[in-house]
Amino acid sequence: MLPIKDNNPTTLTPWVTWGLIAVNVLVFLMTLSLGHRGIIRANIEYGAIPAVLFGHVELPPELAAFPPGYEFLTIFTAMFMHGGWMHIGGNMLYLWVFGNNVEDAMGHWRFLAFYLLCGVAAALGHALADTSSQIPMIGASGALAGVLGAYFLLYPKARVLVWFFWVLIFYVPAVVVLGFWIGMQVINLSSGVNDGVAWAAHVAGFAAGLMLIPFFKYRHVPLWQGGPKQQPVFGVYRPGRYRNSKGGTSPEFRFDAPPWAAAYEQEKAEKRNARRGSSKDATTGTQPPQDSRTPWVWRPGDVIYGDDLSNKNAPSNKPGPQPWGPSTDHKANEPKRLGIGVPGVPRKPSGRNRD
């Protein structure tokens, strides 16, 4: 099963994921420019060789990229080396599909540290499986396996669009896709298949991801939460955006917010109020604009009731908080519009209030 994309939205721009993909592709293209003999030499110099890491053999000085005592640095350089177009293409595809959500669950710098630690664990797992091996190990598969392990625990029920046997394209739960992937790695490792693939590195990296994710994720991000709830979300604005007309209504664009988004924003508001020494309730909702040039400041969790958004004094036809207040019980109040702060969404009138 070849993953194409998932239906799991993010709240952060995945700069680290994009950066890792860019660095891997750049290193691969630079390696290709060296020619056949240059590629072999680069793999020996910068690949992780188990026998060298454990001191069983020493590379000749002309083939050693690092001085004696610093051979362990090849564990990191090997993560960015690849052996061919299929090798790097498959790895970067998996990183593109799954990396952004894991980065979203822990932040940019934590994700970078998590990625590198999983790569180290994968290299050590491969080296320990055969400490006398003199074959260089290269590739981002071990670090990527850690990302897959983290996604497995974070979003098991997220839907992943897969290409099955090059014929069928359909959505499958992430737990099935990733369970199938790690199952194949374990089967190949236990069967002793020797086809040039570091199966032990894949298994070790996946296990590292499972063990490290509880320590790297944000506190408000639960484990085994399943996929995001499919909620229609309307009124997508950012602080500083302005209403262009008093008669305009909210745009009607769908966006599936992660289920922890509201709790995350509430936690940030509580911390901000605590620093300021304010006793104001952190869950107080955003107030309506006073005129056509008042900025909208909506955040995840703010709920608007009623159909007439152009009239801020319009009575609510739903029980619970006032028309411009937040909802604390979405099931009881059944909000019609949920404002989620997402950049770059254009305005589009709903057509309900055109006066």
GROMACS .gro file of C-alpha atoms in nm:
model
  355
    1MET     CA    1   0.000   0.000   0.000
    2LEU     CA    2   0.148   0.328  -0.113
    3PRO     CA    3   0.017   0.630   0.082
    4ILE     CA    4  -0.079   0.936  -0.119
    5LYS     CA    5  -0.221   1.171   0.144
    6ASP     CA    6  -0.419   1.174   0.469
    7ASN     CA    7  -0.725   1.365   0.586
    8ASN     CA    8  -0.551   1.488   0.901
    9PRO     CA    9  -0.523   1.870   0.904
   10THR     CA   10  -0.254   2.063   1.087
   11THR     CA   11  -0.236   2.396   1.269
   12LEU     CA   12   0.137   2.457   1.219
   13THR     CA   13   0.329   2.509   0.898
   14PRO     CA   14   0.558   2.201   0.881
   15TRP     CA   15   0.882   2.391   0.822
   16VAL     CA   16   1.101   2.113   0.962
   17THR     CA   17   0.933   1.844   0.753
   18TRP     CA   18   0.977   2.052   0.439
   19GLY     CA   19   1.335   2.133   0.536
   20LEU     CA   20   1.424   1.768   0.589
   21ILE     CA   21   1.278   1.677   0.251
   22ALA     CA   22   1.472   1.960   0.085
   23VAL     CA   23   1.802   1.862   0.250
   24ASN     CA   24   1.760   1.495   0.158
   25VAL     CA   25   1.684   1.579  -0.204
   26LEU     CA   26   1.974   1.825  -0.224
   27VAL     CA   27   2.223   1.575  -0.081
   28PHE     CA   28   2.097   1.307  -0.318
   29LEU     CA   29   2.139   1.532  -0.622
   30MET     CA   30   2.488   1.630  -0.508
   31THR     CA   31   2.576   1.263  -0.470
   32LEU     CA   32   2.450   1.183  -0.819
   33SER     CA   33   2.681   1.446  -0.963
   34LEU     CA   34   2.983   1.250  -0.835
   35GLY     CA   35   2.944   0.967  -1.083
   36HIS     CA   36   2.942   0.593  -1.015
   37ARG     CA   37   3.279   0.571  -0.840
   38GLY     CA   38   3.213   0.890  -0.646
   39ILE     CA   39   2.880   0.755  -0.519
   40ILE     CA   40   3.046   0.438  -0.389
   41ARG     CA   41   3.316   0.640  -0.217
   42ALA     CA   42   3.060   0.877  -0.061
   43ASN     CA   43   2.858   0.584   0.074
   44ILE     CA   44   3.170   0.441   0.241
   45GLU     CA   45   3.278   0.776   0.382
   46TYR     CA   46   2.941   0.894   0.513
   47GLY     CA   47   2.749   0.570   0.561
   48ALA     CA   48   2.715   0.403   0.902
   49ILE     CA   49   2.932   0.089   0.896
   50PRO     CA   50   2.865  -0.136   1.201
   51ALA     CA   51   3.217  -0.282   1.212
   52VAL     CA   52   3.365   0.069   1.213
   53LEU     CA   53   3.122   0.198   1.476
   54PHE     CA   54   3.216  -0.083   1.715
   55GLY     CA   55   3.589  -0.059   1.644
   56HIS     CA   56   3.629  -0.395   1.476
   57VAL     CA   57   3.786  -0.241   1.166
   58GLU     CA   58   3.926   0.097   1.068
   59LEU     CA   59   3.877   0.275   0.742
   60PRO     CA   60   4.186   0.389   0.552
   61PRO     CA   61   4.251   0.759   0.610
   62GLU     CA   62   4.163   0.839   0.251
   63LEU     CA   63   3.815   0.685   0.299
   64ALA     CA   64   3.742   0.823   0.645
   65ALA     CA   65   3.523   1.132   0.646
   66PHE     CA   66   3.590   1.192   1.017
   67PRO     CA   67   3.905   1.156   1.227
   68PRO     CA   68   3.950   0.856   1.460
   69GLY     CA   69   3.714   0.872   1.756
   70TYR     CA   70   3.444   1.057   1.564
   71GLU     CA   71   3.316   0.770   1.352
   72PHE     CA   72   2.982   0.794   1.535
   73LEU     CA   73   2.904   1.107   1.333
   74THR     CA   74   2.836   0.885   1.034
   75ILE     CA   75   2.515   0.784   1.211
   76PHE     CA   76   2.384   1.133   1.137
   77THR     CA   77   2.528   1.174   0.788
   78ALA     CA   78   2.390   0.836   0.682
   79MET     CA   79   2.035   0.964   0.743
   80PHE     CA   80   2.065   1.198   0.447
   81MET     CA   81   2.223   0.955   0.198
   82HIS     CA   82   2.015   0.749  -0.045
   83GLY     CA   83   2.093   0.478  -0.294
   84GLY     CA   84   1.859   0.560  -0.580
   85TRP     CA   85   1.548   0.735  -0.703
   86MET     CA   86   1.309   0.473  -0.565
   87HIS     CA   87   1.486   0.482  -0.230
   88ILE     CA   88   1.460   0.856  -0.180
   89GLY     CA   89   1.121   0.883  -0.350
   90GLY     CA   90   0.956   0.633  -0.117
   91ASN     CA   91   1.112   0.781   0.194
   92MET     CA   92   1.023   1.139   0.110
   93LEU     CA   93   0.667   1.043   0.018
   94TYR     CA   94   0.612   0.885   0.359
   95LEU     CA   95   0.773   1.184   0.530
   96TRP     CA   96   0.552   1.422   0.331
   97VAL     CA   97   0.231   1.236   0.422
   98PHE     CA   98   0.296   1.164   0.790
   99GLY     CA   99   0.568   1.405   0.904
  100ASN     CA  100   0.360   1.723   0.912
  101ASN     CA  101   0.107   1.582   1.160
  102VAL     CA  102   0.375   1.454   1.396
  103GLU     CA  103   0.550   1.791   1.378
  104ASP     CA  104   0.217   1.957   1.451
  105ALA     CA  105   0.178   1.746   1.767
  106MET     CA  106   0.515   1.844   1.917
  107GLY     CA  107   0.642   2.163   1.754
  108HIS     CA  108   0.928   2.235   1.516
  109TRP     CA  109   1.240   2.191   1.729
  110ARG     CA  110   1.107   1.896   1.923
  111PHE     CA  111   1.021   1.726   1.598
  112LEU     CA  112   1.373   1.779   1.464
  113ALA     CA  113   1.523   1.631   1.781
  114PHE     CA  114   1.272   1.345   1.770
  115TYR     CA  115   1.355   1.270   1.407
  116LEU     CA  116   1.730   1.261   1.471
  117LEU     CA  117   1.697   1.048   1.785
  118CYS     CA  118   1.486   0.794   1.598
  119GLY     CA  119   1.750   0.786   1.326
  120VAL     CA  120   2.021   0.722   1.585
  121ALA     CA  121   1.815   0.443   1.743
  122ALA     CA  122   1.759   0.287   1.402
  123ALA     CA  123   2.130   0.295   1.315
  124LEU     CA  124   2.225   0.142   1.649
  125GLY     CA  125   1.960  -0.126   1.610
  126HIS     CA  126   2.096  -0.216   1.268
  127ALA     CA  127   2.456  -0.217   1.395
  128LEU     CA  128   2.373  -0.434   1.697
  129ALA     CA  129   2.202  -0.687   1.472
  130ASP     CA  130   2.540  -0.756   1.306
  131THR     CA  131   2.833  -0.577   1.467
  132SER     CA  132   3.081  -0.728   1.222
  133SER     CA  133   2.907  -0.605   0.907
  134GLN     CA  134   3.126  -0.392   0.682
  135ILE     CA  135   2.842  -0.279   0.456
  136PRO     CA  136   2.751   0.091   0.486
  137MET     CA  137   2.396   0.167   0.591
  138ILE     CA  138   2.242   0.476   0.431
  139GLY     CA  139   1.895   0.624   0.410
  140ALA     CA  140   1.634   0.812   0.610
  141SER     CA  141   1.420   0.500   0.655
  142GLY     CA  142   1.516   0.451   1.020
  143ALA     CA  143   1.431   0.807   1.123
  144LEU     CA  144   1.118   0.793   0.910
  145ALA     CA  145   1.013   0.471   1.083
  146GLY     CA  146   1.017   0.664   1.411
  147VAL     CA  147   0.781   0.922   1.258
  148LEU     CA  148   0.549   0.640   1.151
  149GLY     CA  149   0.556   0.495   1.501
  150ALA     CA  150   0.457   0.832   1.646
  151TYR     CA  151   0.175   0.874   1.394
  152PHE     CA  152   0.056   0.521   1.476
  153LEU     CA  153  -0.002   0.622   1.839
  154LEU     CA  154  -0.129   0.974   1.772
  155TYR     CA  155  -0.376   0.925   1.488
  156PRO     CA  156  -0.464   0.556   1.446
  157LYS     CA  157  -0.806   0.628   1.295
  158ALA     CA  158  -0.702   0.904   1.058
  159ARG     CA  159  -0.791   0.816   0.701
  160VAL     CA  160  -0.503   0.763   0.458
  161LEU     CA  161  -0.555   0.755   0.084
  162VAL     CA  162  -0.353   0.462  -0.049
  163TRP     CA  163  -0.267   0.320  -0.387
  164PHE     CA  164  -0.317  -0.054  -0.354
  165PHE     CA  165  -0.135  -0.287  -0.595
  166TRP     CA  166  -0.108   0.001  -0.846
  167VAL     CA  167  -0.478  -0.037  -0.931
  168LEU     CA  168  -0.714   0.059  -0.649
  169ILE     CA  169  -0.718   0.396  -0.472
  170PHE     CA  170  -0.919   0.424  -0.149
  171TYR     CA  171  -0.905   0.550   0.209
  172VAL     CA  172  -0.779   0.320   0.485
  173PRO     CA  173  -0.739   0.387   0.860
  174ALA     CA  174  -0.383   0.482   0.948
  175VAL     CA  175  -0.360   0.195   1.196
  176VAL     CA  176  -0.409  -0.047   0.906
  177VAL     CA  177  -0.158   0.123   0.675
  178LEU     CA  178   0.113   0.156   0.939
  179GLY     CA  179   0.033  -0.180   1.097
  180PHE     CA  180   0.077  -0.344   0.756
  181TRP     CA  181   0.404  -0.157   0.704
  182ILE     CA  182   0.565  -0.253   1.035
  183GLY     CA  183   0.429  -0.606   1.003
  184MET     CA  184   0.615  -0.651   0.675
  185GLN     CA  185   0.934  -0.519   0.833
  186VAL     CA  186   0.910  -0.766   1.122
  187ILE     CA  187   0.835  -1.058   0.888
  188ASN     CA  188   1.130  -0.979   0.662
  189LEU     CA  189   1.361  -0.932   0.961
  190SER     CA  190   1.260  -1.258   1.127
  191SER     CA  191   1.281  -1.454   0.802
  192GLY     CA  192   1.642  -1.349   0.751
  193VAL     CA  193   1.584  -1.195   0.409
  194ASN     CA  194   1.914  -1.055   0.283
  195ASP     CA  195   1.818  -0.821   0.003
  196GLY     CA  196   2.020  -0.516   0.100
  197VAL     CA  197   1.742  -0.358   0.310
  198ALA     CA  198   1.816  -0.272   0.674
  199TRP     CA  199   1.504  -0.433   0.822
  200ALA     CA  200   1.645  -0.411   1.174
  201ALA     CA  201   1.684  -0.035   1.136
  202HIS     CA  202   1.319  -0.001   1.036
  203VAL     CA  203   1.195  -0.203   1.334
  204ALA     CA  204   1.427  -0.023   1.577
  205GLY     CA  205   1.324   0.319   1.444
  206PHE     CA  206   0.954   0.236   1.470
  207ALA     CA  207   0.999   0.112   1.826
  208ALA     CA  208   1.191   0.429   1.914
  209GLY     CA  209   0.905   0.640   1.781
  210LEU     CA  210   0.654   0.450   1.995
  211MET     CA  211   0.864   0.498   2.308
  212LEU     CA  212   0.966   0.861   2.253
  213ILE     CA  213   0.638   1.018   2.143
  214PRO     CA  214   0.491   1.043   2.498
  215PHE     CA  215   0.789   1.258   2.599
  216PHE     CA  216   0.799   1.482   2.291
  217LYS     CA  217   0.434   1.557   2.218
  218TYR     CA  218   0.256   1.858   2.361
  219ARG     CA  219   0.086   1.790   2.693
  220HIS     CA  220  -0.259   1.863   2.555
  221VAL     CA  221  -0.219   1.617   2.265
  222PRO     CA  222  -0.364   1.278   2.363
  223LEU     CA  223  -0.235   0.943   2.248
  224TRP     CA  224  -0.453   0.700   2.057
  225GLN     CA  225  -0.711   0.972   1.997
  226GLY     CA  226  -0.812   0.840   1.660
  227GLY     CA  227  -0.865   1.064   1.363
  228PRO     CA  228  -0.990   1.422   1.370
  229LYS     CA  229  -1.363   1.474   1.406
  230GLN     CA  230  -1.523   1.575   1.080
  231GLN     CA  231  -1.681   1.909   1.172
  232PRO     CA  232  -1.799   2.180   0.932
  233VAL     CA  233  -1.617   2.495   1.031
  234PHE     CA  234  -1.727   2.839   0.919
  235GLY     CA  235  -1.604   3.191   0.968
  236VAL     CA  236  -1.232   3.143   0.924
  237TYR     CA  237  -1.046   3.463   1.016
  238ARG     CA  238  -0.713   3.578   1.151
  239PRO     CA  239  -0.646   3.867   1.393
  240GLY     CA  240  -0.616   4.187   1.190
  241ARG     CA  241  -0.859   4.083   0.916
  242TYR     CA  242  -1.147   4.328   0.864
  243ARG     CA  243  -1.507   4.306   0.759
  244ASN     CA  244  -1.547   4.474   0.424
  245SER     CA  245  -1.916   4.555   0.468
  246LYS     CA  246  -2.169   4.559   0.747
  247GLY     CA  247  -2.399   4.334   0.552
  248GLY     CA  248  -2.138   4.072   0.479
  249THR     CA  249  -2.164   3.726   0.628
  250SER     CA  250  -1.911   3.466   0.724
  251PRO     CA  251  -1.744   3.251   0.459
  252GLU     CA  252  -1.848   2.889   0.434
  253PHE     CA  253  -1.530   2.687   0.403
  254ARG     CA  254  -1.489   2.349   0.566
  255PHE     CA  255  -1.186   2.276   0.779
  256ASP     CA  256  -1.136   1.973   1.002
  257ALA     CA  257  -0.974   2.103   1.317
  258PRO     CA  258  -0.779   1.863   1.538
  259PRO     CA  259  -0.994   1.769   1.839
  260TRP     CA  260  -0.743   1.921   2.078
  261ALA     CA  261  -0.731   2.263   1.911
  262ALA     CA  262  -0.984   2.428   2.143
  263ALA     CA  263  -0.817   2.289   2.455
  264TYR     CA  264  -0.480   2.410   2.328
  265GLU     CA  265  -0.603   2.765   2.278
  266GLN     CA  266  -0.774   2.762   2.617
  267GLU     CA  267  -0.454   2.645   2.783
  268LYS     CA  268  -0.258   2.927   2.618
  269ALA     CA  269  -0.518   3.181   2.731
  270GLU     CA  270  -0.502   3.055   3.089
  271LYS     CA  271  -0.124   3.086   3.094
  272ARG     CA  272  -0.141   3.434   2.944
  273ASN     CA  273  -0.392   3.550   3.204
  274ALA     CA  274  -0.189   3.393   3.483
  275ARG     CA  275   0.120   3.589   3.374
  276ARG     CA  276  -0.078   3.912   3.368
  277GLY     CA  277  -0.233   3.840   3.707
  278SER     CA  278  -0.579   3.863   3.558
  279SER     CA  279  -0.873   3.683   3.711
  280LYS     CA  280  -1.068   3.697   3.390
  281ASP     CA  281  -1.201   3.362   3.276
  282ALA     CA  282  -0.974   3.232   3.000
  283THR     CA  283  -1.271   3.086   2.816
  284THR     CA  284  -1.440   3.422   2.757
  285GLY     CA  285  -1.535   3.438   2.391
  286THR     CA  286  -1.438   3.695   2.132
  287GLN     CA  287  -1.661   4.002   2.125
  288PRO     CA  288  -1.841   4.098   1.802
  289PRO     CA  289  -1.701   4.371   1.580
  290GLN     CA  290  -1.838   4.716   1.661
  291ASP     CA  291  -1.818   4.848   1.307
  292SER     CA  292  -1.712   4.754   0.959
  293ARG     CA  293  -1.344   4.821   1.032
  294THR     CA  294  -1.308   4.634   1.361
  295PRO     CA  295  -1.071   4.337   1.334
  296TRP     CA  296  -1.211   3.992   1.382
  297VAL     CA  297  -1.023   3.793   1.644
  298TRP     CA  298  -1.155   3.440   1.635
  299ARG     CA  299  -0.971   3.146   1.784
  300PRO     CA  300  -1.031   2.770   1.792
  301GLY     CA  301  -1.329   2.700   2.014
  302ASP     CA  302  -1.521   3.026   1.955
  303VAL     CA  303  -1.878   2.947   1.856
  304ILE     CA  304  -2.139   3.165   1.693
  305TYR     CA  305  -2.511   3.091   1.710
  306GLY     CA  306  -2.791   3.207   1.485
  307ASP     CA  307  -2.813   3.267   1.114
  308ASP     CA  308  -2.801   3.648   1.105
  309LEU     CA  309  -2.432   3.723   1.149
  310SER     CA  310  -2.467   4.069   0.998
  311ASN     CA  311  -2.675   4.179   1.299
  312LYS     CA  312  -2.470   4.151   1.615
  313ASN     CA  313  -2.780   4.212   1.828
  314ALA     CA  314  -2.979   3.933   1.668
  315PRO     CA  315  -3.117   3.692   1.928
  316SER     CA  316  -2.982   3.340   1.934
  317ASN     CA  317  -3.211   3.058   1.832
  318LYS     CA  318  -3.000   2.808   2.026
  319PRO     CA  319  -2.977   2.745   2.401
  320GLY     CA  320  -2.662   2.812   2.593
  321PRO     CA  321  -2.424   3.110   2.572
  322GLN     CA  322  -2.505   3.441   2.404
  323PRO     CA  323  -2.466   3.472   2.027
  324TRP     CA  324  -2.104   3.585   2.049
  325GLY     CA  325  -1.988   3.367   2.337
  326PRO     CA  326  -1.796   3.041   2.329
  327SER     CA  327  -1.962   2.707   2.375
  328THR     CA  328  -1.845   2.476   2.650
  329ASP     CA  329  -2.079   2.194   2.550
  330HIS     CA  330  -2.086   2.153   2.174
  331LYS     CA  331  -2.325   1.860   2.181
  332ALA     CA  332  -2.582   2.040   2.397
  333ASN     CA  333  -2.566   2.370   2.212
  334GLU     CA  334  -2.518   2.232   1.860
  335PRO     CA  335  -2.322   2.527   1.721
  336LYS     CA  336  -2.379   2.622   1.363
  337ARG     CA  337  -2.050   2.793   1.304
  338LEU     CA  338  -1.714   2.726   1.460
  339GLY     CA  339  -1.439   2.982   1.400
  340ILE     CA  340  -1.092   2.836   1.358
  341GLY     CA  341  -0.791   3.061   1.304
  342VAL     CA  342  -0.649   2.945   0.973
  343PRO     CA  343  -0.441   3.170   0.749
  344GLY     CA  344  -0.493   3.222   0.381
  345VAL     CA  345  -0.865   3.140   0.350
  346PRO     CA  346  -1.044   3.386   0.120
  347ARG     CA  347  -1.375   3.545   0.211
  348LYS     CA  348  -1.688   3.423   0.040
  349PRO     CA  349  -2.044   3.539   0.120
  350SER     CA  350  -2.284   3.264   0.221
  351GLY     CA  351  -2.573   3.430   0.042
  352ARG     CA  352  -2.804   3.432   0.342
  353ASN     CA  353  -2.783   3.801   0.428
  354ARG     CA  354  -2.729   4.026   0.131
  355ASP     CA  355  -2.875   4.353   0.264
   0.00000   0.00000   0.00000
